[in-house]
PDB file of C-alpha atoms in Angstrom:
ATOM      1  CA  MET A   9     -22.878 -21.560  50.243  1.00 33.00           C
ATOM      2  CA  PRO A  10     -23.415 -20.471  46.628  1.00 38.00           C
ATOM      3  CA  LYS A  11     -20.385 -19.079  44.756  1.00 35.00           C
ATOM      4  CA  LYS A  12     -22.181 -15.763  44.416  1.00 40.00           C
ATOM      5  CA  ASN A  13     -22.385 -15.401  48.200  1.00 37.00           C
ATOM      6  CA  ILE A  14     -18.705 -16.247  48.564  1.00 36.00           C
ATOM      7  CA  ILE A  15     -17.790 -13.491  46.124  1.00 39.00           C
ATOM      8  CA  ILE A  16     -20.042 -10.973  47.894  1.00 41.00           C
ATOM      9  CA  THR A  17     -18.513 -11.872  51.260  1.00 42.00           C
ATOM     10  CA  PHE A  18     -15.021 -11.598  49.823  1.00 41.00           C
ATOM     11  CA  HIS A  19     -15.865  -8.161  48.417  1.00 48.00           C
ATOM     12  CA  GLN A  20     -17.051  -6.913  51.789  1.00 48.00           C
ATOM     13  CA  GLU A  21     -14.093  -8.283  53.730  1.00 50.00           C
ATOM     14  CA  PHE A  22     -11.516  -7.158  51.172  1.00 49.00           C
ATOM     15  CA  ASN A  23     -13.089  -3.728  50.885  1.00 51.00           C
ATOM     16  CA  GLY A  24     -13.099  -3.211  54.640  1.00 53.00           C
ATOM     17  CA  LEU A  25      -9.551  -4.524  55.072  1.00 51.00           C
ATOM     18  CA  TRP A  26      -8.145  -2.289  52.336  1.00 52.00           C
ATOM     19  CA  LEU A  27      -9.901   0.828  53.609  1.00 53.00           C
ATOM     20  CA  ARG A  28      -8.729   0.186  57.193  1.00 54.00           C
ATOM     21  CA  THR A  29      -5.178  -0.401  55.977  1.00 54.00           C
ATOM     22  CA  ILE A  30      -5.055   2.832  53.978  1.00 54.00           C
ATOM     23  CA  GLU A  31      -6.607   4.934  56.718  1.00 52.00           C
ATOM     24  CA  SER A  32      -4.335   3.404  59.359  1.00 54.00           C
ATOM     25  CA  ASN A  33      -1.413   5.102  57.628  1.00 54.00           C
ATOM     26  CA  TYR A  34      -2.839   8.419  58.767  1.00 50.00           C
ATOM     27  CA  GLU A  35      -3.419   7.445  62.387  1.00 49.00           C
ATOM     28  CA  PHE A  36      -0.533   9.113  64.156  1.00 48.00           C
ATOM     29  CA  ASP A  37      -1.935  11.429  66.838  1.00 50.00           C
ATOM     30  CA  THR A  38      -1.943  15.027  65.568  1.00 50.00           C
ATOM     31  CA  LEU A  39      -2.819  14.104  61.990  1.00 50.00           C
ATOM     32  CA  HIS A  40      -5.439  11.569  63.031  1.00 52.00           C
ATOM     33  CA  ASN A  41      -7.166  14.056  65.366  1.00 57.00           C
ATOM     34  CA  ARG A  42      -7.219  16.712  62.656  1.00 56.00           C
ATOM     35  CA  TYR A  43      -8.625  14.216  60.137  1.00 52.00           C
ATOM     36  CA  ASN A  44     -11.336  13.129  62.583  1.00 56.00           C
ATOM     37  CA  SER A  45     -12.336  16.746  63.268  1.00 57.00           C
ATOM     38  CA  ILE A  46     -12.803  17.427  59.579  1.00 52.00           C
ATOM     39  CA  MET A  47     -14.766  14.207  59.111  1.00 52.00           C
ATOM     40  CA  VAL A  48     -17.137  15.249  61.911  1.00 50.00           C
ATOM     41  CA  ALA A  49     -17.679  18.603  60.202  1.00 50.00           C
ATOM     42  CA  HIS A  50     -18.031  16.935  56.800  1.00 49.00           C
ATOM     43  CA  MET A  51     -20.703  14.495  57.986  1.00 46.00           C
ATOM     44  CA  SER A  52     -22.368  16.825  60.544  1.00 50.00           C
ATOM     45  CA  TYR A  53     -22.106  14.029  63.055  1.00 45.00           C
ATOM     46  CA  PRO A  54     -23.025  13.522  65.870  1.00 48.00           C
ATOM     47  CA  ARG A  55     -25.113  16.714  65.962  1.00 50.00           C
ATOM     48  CA  GLU A  56     -27.460  18.758  63.760  1.00 52.00           C
ATOM     49  CA  HIS A  57     -26.881  22.372  62.762  1.00 52.00           C
ATOM     50  CA  ARG A  58     -28.973  24.899  64.679  1.00 53.00           C
ATOM     51  CA  PRO A  59     -30.992  27.550  62.787  1.00 53.00           C
ATOM     52  CA  PHE A  60     -28.847  30.542  61.732  1.00 53.00           C
ATOM     53  CA  GLU A  61     -25.749  28.721  62.934  1.00 54.00           C
ATOM     54  CA  LYS A  62     -22.761  29.037  60.634  1.00 57.00           C
ATOM     55  CA  LYS A  63     -21.890  25.666  59.158  1.00 57.00           C
ATOM     56  CA  PRO A  64     -18.340  24.372  59.563  1.00 52.00           C
ATOM     57  CA  GLU A  65     -16.126  25.360  56.667  1.00 56.00           C
ATOM     58  CA  LEU A  66     -14.312  22.502  55.005  1.00 55.00           C
ATOM     59  CA  PRO A  67     -11.073  22.896  53.091  1.00 61.00           C
ATOM     60  CA  THR A  68     -11.757  22.549  49.371  1.00 63.00           C
ATOM     61  CA  LEU A  69      -8.697  20.363  49.078  1.00 61.00           C
ATOM     62  CA  PHE A  70     -10.137  17.922  51.621  1.00 67.00           C
ATOM     63  CA  ASN A  71     -13.350  17.483  49.634  1.00 72.00           C
ATOM     64  CA  LYS A  72     -11.343  16.794  46.479  1.00 67.00           C
ATOM     65  CA  ALA A  73      -9.075  14.375  48.326  1.00 68.00           C
ATOM     66  CA  LYS A  74     -11.997  12.452  49.772  1.00 71.00           C
ATOM     67  CA  ARG A  75     -13.925  12.280  46.502  1.00 76.00           C
ATOM     68  CA  ASN A  76     -11.075  11.495  44.127  1.00 75.00           C
ATOM     69  CA  TYR A  77      -8.810   9.386  46.302  1.00 81.00           C
ATOM     70  CA  PHE A  78     -10.345   7.789  49.391  1.00 80.00           C
ATOM     71  CA  ASP A  79     -13.702   7.119  47.734  1.00 79.00           C
ATOM     72  CA  GLY A  80     -11.848   5.382  44.918  1.00 80.00           C
ATOM     73  CA  ILE A  81     -10.497   2.679  47.248  1.00 80.00           C
ATOM     74  CA  PRO A  82     -13.838   0.900  47.860  1.00 83.00           C
ATOM     75  CA  ASN A  83     -14.831   1.564  44.236  1.00 82.00           C
ATOM     76  CA  PHE A  84     -11.769  -0.314  43.027  1.00 84.00           C
ATOM     77  CA  ALA A  85     -12.244  -3.099  45.581  1.00 84.00           C
ATOM     78  CA  ASN A  86     -15.876  -3.553  44.524  1.00 85.00           C
ATOM     79  CA  GLN A  87     -14.757  -4.085  40.933  1.00 84.00           C
ATOM     80  CA  LEU A  88     -11.855  -6.395  41.758  1.00 85.00           C
ATOM     81  CA  ILE A  89     -13.496  -9.757  41.001  1.00 87.00           C
ATOM     82  CA  SER A  90     -14.973  -8.495  37.727  1.00 89.00           C
ATOM     83  CA  PHE A  91     -11.607  -6.959  36.881  1.00 89.00           C
ATOM     84  CA  ILE A  92      -9.859 -10.283  37.466  1.00 88.00           C
ATOM     85  CA  LYS A  93     -12.392 -11.853  35.090  1.00 89.00           C
ATOM     86  CA  LYS A  94     -11.497  -9.092  32.605  1.00 90.00           C
ATOM     87  CA  GLU A  95     -15.101  -8.009  32.175  1.00 90.00           C
ATOM     88  CA  GLU A  96     -15.199  -5.014  29.846  1.00 89.00           C
ATOM     89  CA  ASN A  97     -16.945  -2.494  32.123  1.00 87.00           C
ATOM     90  CA  ALA A  98     -14.851  -3.492  35.118  1.00 87.00           C
ATOM     91  CA  LYS A  99     -11.627  -3.122  33.121  1.00 88.00           C
ATOM     92  CA  ARG A 100     -12.454   0.433  32.104  1.00 87.00           C
ATOM     93  CA  LEU A 101     -13.653   1.436  35.570  1.00 87.00           C
ATOM     94  CA  ALA A 102     -10.657  -0.059  37.385  1.00 87.00           C
ATOM     95  CA  ILE A 103      -8.163   1.742  35.142  1.00 88.00           C
ATOM     96  CA  TYR A 104     -10.148   4.973  35.435  1.00 88.00           C
ATOM     97  CA  VAL A 105     -10.145   4.729  39.246  1.00 86.00           C
ATOM     98  CA  ARG A 106      -6.390   4.063  39.297  1.00 86.00           C
ATOM     99  CA  LYS A 107      -5.729   7.052  37.026  1.00 88.00           C
ATOM    100  CA  THR A 108      -7.966   9.246  39.176  1.00 87.00           C
ATOM    101  CA  SER A 109      -6.107   8.142  42.311  1.00 85.00           C
ATOM    102  CA  LEU A 110      -2.762   8.970  40.718  1.00 85.00           C
ATOM    103  CA  ALA A 111      -4.024  12.399  39.661  1.00 85.00           C
ATOM    104  CA  ALA A 112      -5.518  13.128  43.109  1.00 84.00           C
ATOM    105  CA  LEU A 113      -2.565  11.881  45.142  1.00 85.00           C
ATOM    106  CA  HIS A 114      -0.730  15.226  45.112  1.00 83.00           C
ATOM    107  CA  ASN A 115      -3.758  17.049  46.569  1.00 80.00           C
ATOM    108  CA  VAL A 116      -4.236  14.336  49.184  1.00 80.00           C
ATOM    109  CA  GLN A 117      -0.649  14.625  50.353  1.00 83.00           C
ATOM    110  CA  LYS A 118      -0.695  18.427  50.237  1.00 80.00           C
ATOM    111  CA  PHE A 119      -3.809  18.484  52.421  1.00 77.00           C
ATOM    112  CA  PHE A 120      -2.066  16.464  55.125  1.00 76.00           C
ATOM    113  CA  ASP A 121       1.201  18.337  54.583  1.00 77.00           C
ATOM    114  CA  ASP A 122      -0.549  21.634  55.408  1.00 73.00           C
ATOM    115  CA  ILE A 123      -1.436  20.327  58.870  1.00 71.00           C
ATOM    116  CA  THR A 124       1.148  21.569  61.377  1.00 60.00           C
ATOM    117  CA  LEU A 125       3.305  18.667  62.545  1.00 66.00           C
ATOM    118  CA  ASP A 126       6.336  18.435  64.796  1.00 72.00           C
ATOM    119  CA  SER A 127       9.636  17.356  63.255  1.00 76.00           C
ATOM    120  CA  GLU A 128       9.189  13.656  64.087  1.00 77.00           C
ATOM    121  CA  LEU A 129       5.717  13.434  62.552  1.00 79.00           C
ATOM    122  CA  GLN A 130       6.784  15.537  59.576  1.00 80.00           C
ATOM    123  CA  SER A 131       9.573  13.071  58.880  1.00 83.00           C
ATOM    124  CA  LYS A 132       7.124  10.181  59.086  1.00 84.00           C
ATOM    125  CA  HIS A 133       4.720  12.019  56.794  1.00 83.00           C
ATOM    126  CA  ILE A 134       7.406  12.520  54.130  1.00 86.00           C
ATOM    127  CA  GLU A 135       8.347   8.851  54.351  1.00 88.00           C
ATOM    128  CA  LEU A 136       4.699   7.828  54.062  1.00 87.00           C
ATOM    129  CA  CYS A 137       4.150  10.049  51.002  1.00 88.00           C
ATOM    130  CA  ALA A 138       7.098   8.491  49.166  1.00 91.00           C
ATOM    131  CA  HIS A 139       5.858   4.984  49.975  1.00 91.00           C
ATOM    132  CA  GLU A 140       2.300   5.887  49.001  1.00 89.00           C
ATOM    133  CA  GLU A 141       3.355   7.265  45.604  1.00 90.00           C
ATOM    134  CA  LYS A 142       5.315   4.081  44.936  1.00 91.00           C
ATOM    135  CA  VAL A 143       2.454   1.748  45.894  1.00 89.00           C
ATOM    136  CA  VAL A 144      -0.275   3.651  44.010  1.00 89.00           C
ATOM    137  CA  PHE A 145       1.809   3.764  40.821  1.00 91.00           C
ATOM    138  CA  GLU A 146       2.811   0.104  41.133  1.00 91.00           C
ATOM    139  CA  THR A 147      -0.865  -0.836  41.507  1.00 90.00           C
ATOM    140  CA  TYR A 148      -1.666   1.047  38.301  1.00 91.00           C
ATOM    141  CA  MET A 149       1.217  -0.649  36.441  1.00 92.00           C
ATOM    142  CA  CYS A 150       0.093  -4.079  37.655  1.00 91.00           C
ATOM    143  CA  CYS A 151      -3.465  -3.439  36.426  1.00 91.00           C
ATOM    144  CA  GLU A 152      -2.192  -2.460  32.980  1.00 92.00           C
ATOM    145  CA  TYR A 153       0.141  -5.466  32.911  1.00 93.00           C
ATOM    146  CA  TYR A 154      -2.623  -7.888  33.915  1.00 92.00           C
ATOM    147  CA  LEU A 155      -4.938  -6.660  31.168  1.00 92.00           C
ATOM    148  CA  SER A 156      -2.193  -7.038  28.553  1.00 92.00           C
ATOM    149  CA  HIS A 157      -1.054 -10.567  29.451  1.00 90.00           C
ATOM    150  CA  MET A 158      -2.404 -14.052  29.801  1.00 89.00           C
ATOM    151  CA  PRO A 159      -1.841 -15.906  33.108  1.00 83.00           C
ATOM    152  CA  ASP A 160       1.693 -17.291  33.237  1.00 83.00           C
ATOM    153  CA  THR A 161       3.177 -19.660  35.832  1.00 82.00           C
ATOM    154  CA  ASN A 162       6.577 -18.079  35.150  1.00 85.00           C
ATOM    155  CA  TYR A 163       5.362 -14.617  36.114  1.00 84.00           C
ATOM    156  CA  ASN A 164       7.925 -12.478  37.906  1.00 86.00           C
ATOM    157  CA  LYS A 165       6.743  -9.323  39.672  1.00 84.00           C
ATOM    158  CA  TYR A 166       9.958  -7.503  38.744  1.00 88.00           C
ATOM    159  CA  GLN A 167       9.130  -7.704  35.039  1.00 91.00           C
ATOM    160  CA  VAL A 168       6.056  -5.443  35.436  1.00 92.00           C
ATOM    161  CA  LYS A 169       8.012  -2.198  35.652  1.00 93.00           C
ATOM    162  CA  VAL A 170      10.293  -3.223  32.784  1.00 93.00           C
ATOM    163  CA  TRP A 171       7.289  -4.104  30.614  1.00 94.00           C
ATOM    164  CA  PHE A 172       5.483  -0.871  31.528  1.00 94.00           C
ATOM    165  CA  SER A 173       8.474   1.320  30.664  1.00 94.00           C
ATOM    166  CA  SER A 174       9.210  -0.485  27.402  1.00 95.00           C
ATOM    167  CA  SER A 175       5.549  -0.450  26.314  1.00 94.00           C
ATOM    168  CA  ARG A 176       5.280   3.298  26.931  1.00 93.00           C
ATOM    169  CA  LYS A 177       8.491   3.890  24.991  1.00 94.00           C
ATOM    170  CA  ALA A 178       7.209   1.747  22.123  1.00 95.00           C
ATOM    171  CA  GLU A 179       3.977   3.777  22.063  1.00 94.00           C
ATOM    172  CA  ILE A 180       5.713   7.116  21.764  1.00 95.00           C
ATOM    173  CA  ASP A 181       8.278   5.818  19.267  1.00 95.00           C
ATOM    174  CA  LYS A 182       5.423   4.626  17.054  1.00 94.00           C
ATOM    175  CA  VAL A 183       3.658   7.994  17.200  1.00 93.00           C
ATOM    176  CA  ASN A 184       6.920   9.886  16.643  1.00 94.00           C
ATOM    177  CA  HIS A 185       7.448   7.830  13.500  1.00 94.00           C
ATOM    178  CA  VAL A 186       4.126   8.880  11.943  1.00 92.00           C
ATOM    179  CA  MET A 187       4.702  12.509  13.005  1.00 93.00           C
ATOM    180  CA  THR A 188       8.152  12.767  11.402  1.00 93.00           C
ATOM    181  CA  ASP A 189       6.879  15.002   8.575  1.00 91.00           C
ATOM    182  CA  LEU A 190       6.314  17.749  11.142  1.00 91.00           C
ATOM    183  CA  THR A 191      10.058  17.962  11.767  1.00 91.00           C
ATOM    184  CA  VAL A 192      10.533  18.982   8.127  1.00 90.00           C
ATOM    185  CA  SER A 193       7.513  21.261   7.680  1.00 90.00           C
ATOM    186  CA  TYR A 194       7.600  23.062  11.033  1.00 90.00           C
ATOM    187  CA  ASP A 195      11.068  22.323  12.463  1.00 90.00           C
ATOM    188  CA  ALA A 196       9.292  20.294  15.170  1.00 90.00           C
ATOM    189  CA  VAL A 197      10.919  18.721  18.222  1.00 91.00           C
ATOM    190  CA  LEU A 198       9.224  15.407  19.002  1.00 93.00           C
ATOM    191  CA  PRO A 199       8.896  14.216  22.622  1.00 93.00           C
ATOM    192  CA  ILE A 200      10.796  11.409  24.324  1.00 93.00           C
ATOM    193  CA  SER A 201       7.878  10.750  26.685  1.00 91.00           C
ATOM    194  CA  SER A 202       4.255  11.697  27.288  1.00 90.00           C
ATOM    195  CA  TYR A 203       2.907  13.292  30.441  1.00 85.00           C
ATOM    196  CA  HIS A 204      -0.336  13.191  32.427  1.00 85.00           C
ATOM    197  CA  ASP A 205      -2.675  16.127  32.922  1.00 83.00           C
ATOM    198  CA  ASN A 206      -5.135  14.883  35.516  1.00 82.00           C
ATOM    199  CA  ILE A 207      -6.337  11.549  34.055  1.00 85.00           C
ATOM    200  CA  PHE A 208      -5.519  12.533  30.469  1.00 87.00           C
ATOM    201  CA  VAL A 209      -2.355  11.526  28.621  1.00 89.00           C
ATOM    202  CA  CYS A 210      -0.793  14.294  26.533  1.00 90.00           C
ATOM    203  CA  TYR A 211       1.688  14.175  23.665  1.00 92.00           C
ATOM    204  CA  PRO A 212       3.737  17.418  23.721  1.00 91.00           C
ATOM    205  CA  ILE A 213       5.410  18.735  20.587  1.00 91.00           C
ATOM    206  CA  LEU A 214       7.481  21.902  20.079  1.00 90.00           C
ATOM    207  CA  LEU A 215       7.097  23.757  16.769  1.00 89.00           C
ATOM    208  CA  ARG A 216       9.929  26.201  16.035  1.00 88.00           C
ATOM    209  CA  ASP A 217       8.606  27.369  12.662  1.00 86.00           C
ATOM    210  CA  PHE A 218       4.873  27.729  13.147  1.00 86.00           C
ATOM    211  CA  ASP A 219       2.367  30.587  13.441  1.00 84.00           C
ATOM    212  CA  PRO A 220      -1.027  29.398  14.749  1.00 81.00           C
ATOM    213  CA  THR A 221      -2.626  32.724  13.769  1.00 83.00           C
ATOM    214  CA  LYS A 222      -2.190  31.872  10.078  1.00 87.00           C
ATOM    215  CA  GLU A 223      -5.254  29.879   9.080  1.00 88.00           C
ATOM    216  CA  GLU A 224      -3.661  28.188   6.069  1.00 90.00           C
ATOM    217  CA  MET A 225      -0.656  27.053   8.102  1.00 90.00           C
ATOM    218  CA  MET A 226      -2.924  25.770  10.860  1.00 87.00           C
ATOM    219  CA  ASN A 227      -5.042  23.799   8.387  1.00 89.00           C
ATOM    220  CA  ASP A 228      -1.950  22.270   6.792  1.00 90.00           C
ATOM    221  CA  PHE A 229      -0.684  21.279  10.213  1.00 88.00           C
ATOM    222  CA  LEU A 230      -3.950  19.567  11.132  1.00 87.00           C
ATOM    223  CA  ILE A 231      -3.906  17.608   7.865  1.00 89.00           C
ATOM    224  CA  THR A 232      -0.301  16.526   8.453  1.00 89.00           C
ATOM    225  CA  ALA A 233      -1.147  15.503  12.019  1.00 88.00           C
ATOM    226  CA  ILE A 234      -4.159  13.338  11.059  1.00 88.00           C
ATOM    227  CA  PRO A 235      -2.307  10.053  11.890  1.00 89.00           C
ATOM    228  CA  PHE A 236      -2.129  11.240  15.509  1.00 89.00           C
ATOM    229  CA  ALA A 237      -5.875  10.542  15.801  1.00 87.00           C
ATOM    230  CA  GLU A 238      -5.038   6.818  15.882  1.00 89.00           C
ATOM    231  CA  SER A 239      -2.616   7.231  18.803  1.00 90.00           C
ATOM    232  CA  PRO A 240      -3.317   6.125  22.413  1.00 90.00           C
ATOM    233  CA  TYR A 241      -3.009   9.720  23.650  1.00 90.00           C
ATOM    234  CA  ASP A 242      -5.898  11.975  24.625  1.00 89.00           C
ATOM    235  CA  TYR A 243      -4.429  15.350  23.661  1.00 89.00           C
ATOM    236  CA  LEU A 244      -1.809  16.766  21.345  1.00 88.00           C
ATOM    237  CA  LEU A 245      -0.115  19.641  23.192  1.00 88.00           C
ATOM    238  CA  LEU A 246       1.374  22.214  20.799  1.00 86.00           C
ATOM    239  CA  LEU A 247       4.206  24.415  22.037  1.00 87.00           C
ATOM    240  CA  THR A 248       5.676  27.193  19.901  1.00 86.00           C
ATOM    241  CA  ALA A 249       9.041  28.927  20.110  1.00 82.00           C
ATOM    242  CA  ASN A 250      10.296  32.371  19.081  1.00 77.00           C
ATOM    243  CA  ASP A 251      13.284  33.153  16.847  1.00 75.00           C
ATOM    244  CA  THR A 252      15.731  32.687  19.729  1.00 74.00           C
ATOM    245  CA  GLY A 253      14.366  29.229  20.547  1.00 73.00           C
ATOM    246  CA  GLU A 254      12.530  30.234  23.741  1.00 77.00           C
ATOM    247  CA  VAL A 255       9.148  28.595  24.333  1.00 78.00           C
ATOM    248  CA  ILE A 256       6.350  31.154  24.019  1.00 76.00           C
ATOM    249  CA  GLU A 257       4.360  31.040  27.247  1.00 60.00           C
ATOM    250  CA  ARG A 258       1.057  31.933  25.598  1.00 54.00           C
ATOM    251  CA  GLY A 259       1.797  30.044  22.433  1.00 51.00           C
ATOM    252  CA  SER A 260       0.649  26.618  23.584  1.00 55.00           C
ATOM    253  CA  PHE A 261      -2.701  24.913  23.220  1.00 57.00           C
ATOM    254  CA  HIS A 262      -4.311  21.462  23.358  1.00 60.00           C
ATOM    255  CA  VAL A 263      -5.815  19.620  20.418  1.00 60.00           C
ATOM    256  CA  SER A 264      -8.245  16.923  21.487  1.00 60.00           C
ATOM    257  CA  VAL A 265      -8.373  13.585  19.697  1.00 53.00           C
ATOM    258  CA  MET A 266     -11.007  12.125  22.014  1.00 49.00           C
ATOM    259  CA  PRO A 267     -14.191  10.845  20.317  1.00 48.00           C
TER     260      PRO A 267
END
């Protein structure tokens, strides 16, 4: 059998196994029945809609969960071999899918959480959610680690989390260093960590002596913040404070550094 056929077969088997494993986590009676009912409505199967018949209404959250989370599982599996080879397109897609899954996970869990469960199933659901969050994030960390390292026979799985945390700290320390001038000019408070907004990574900064309505001040700020354009972050989130140090709710905005 040609190598190409072996890879294709592996893709199909791995894809199917992963999808069955993930979905099996949701197969306790009440939740499984509710999920199946929605899937029937979503796919209009096994019947057609009659003329003038009101179509089944699907929860918006379910559509988002299916598109952004469950559909990402086979997408990631289909790219796995190319990802292992570190092919450029596969690397970008795999990381994008993992980020999308992380961003969608809350909606997925909320959708199932809104289904009425008895105390025993609710307890199992909470346990499953905690385990799911751990596994999805660990998968993302492992992908980032793999892309940043060469194969090593001394690899230890416990070093992934340590590397991930230290690399993220090094990133923000580097950006904080080039943004130090803002602490003098605008009494800025630099962040100790970034945060995610959907799939985007944001760098938040609090300015205690800044008025965004003053054009000259805003222009000076943008010039001072030019080095941020070389950072790994997608957005610079500006927060402003009043004279008493309270963050102004409507005084925040995003500055994009995406090409």
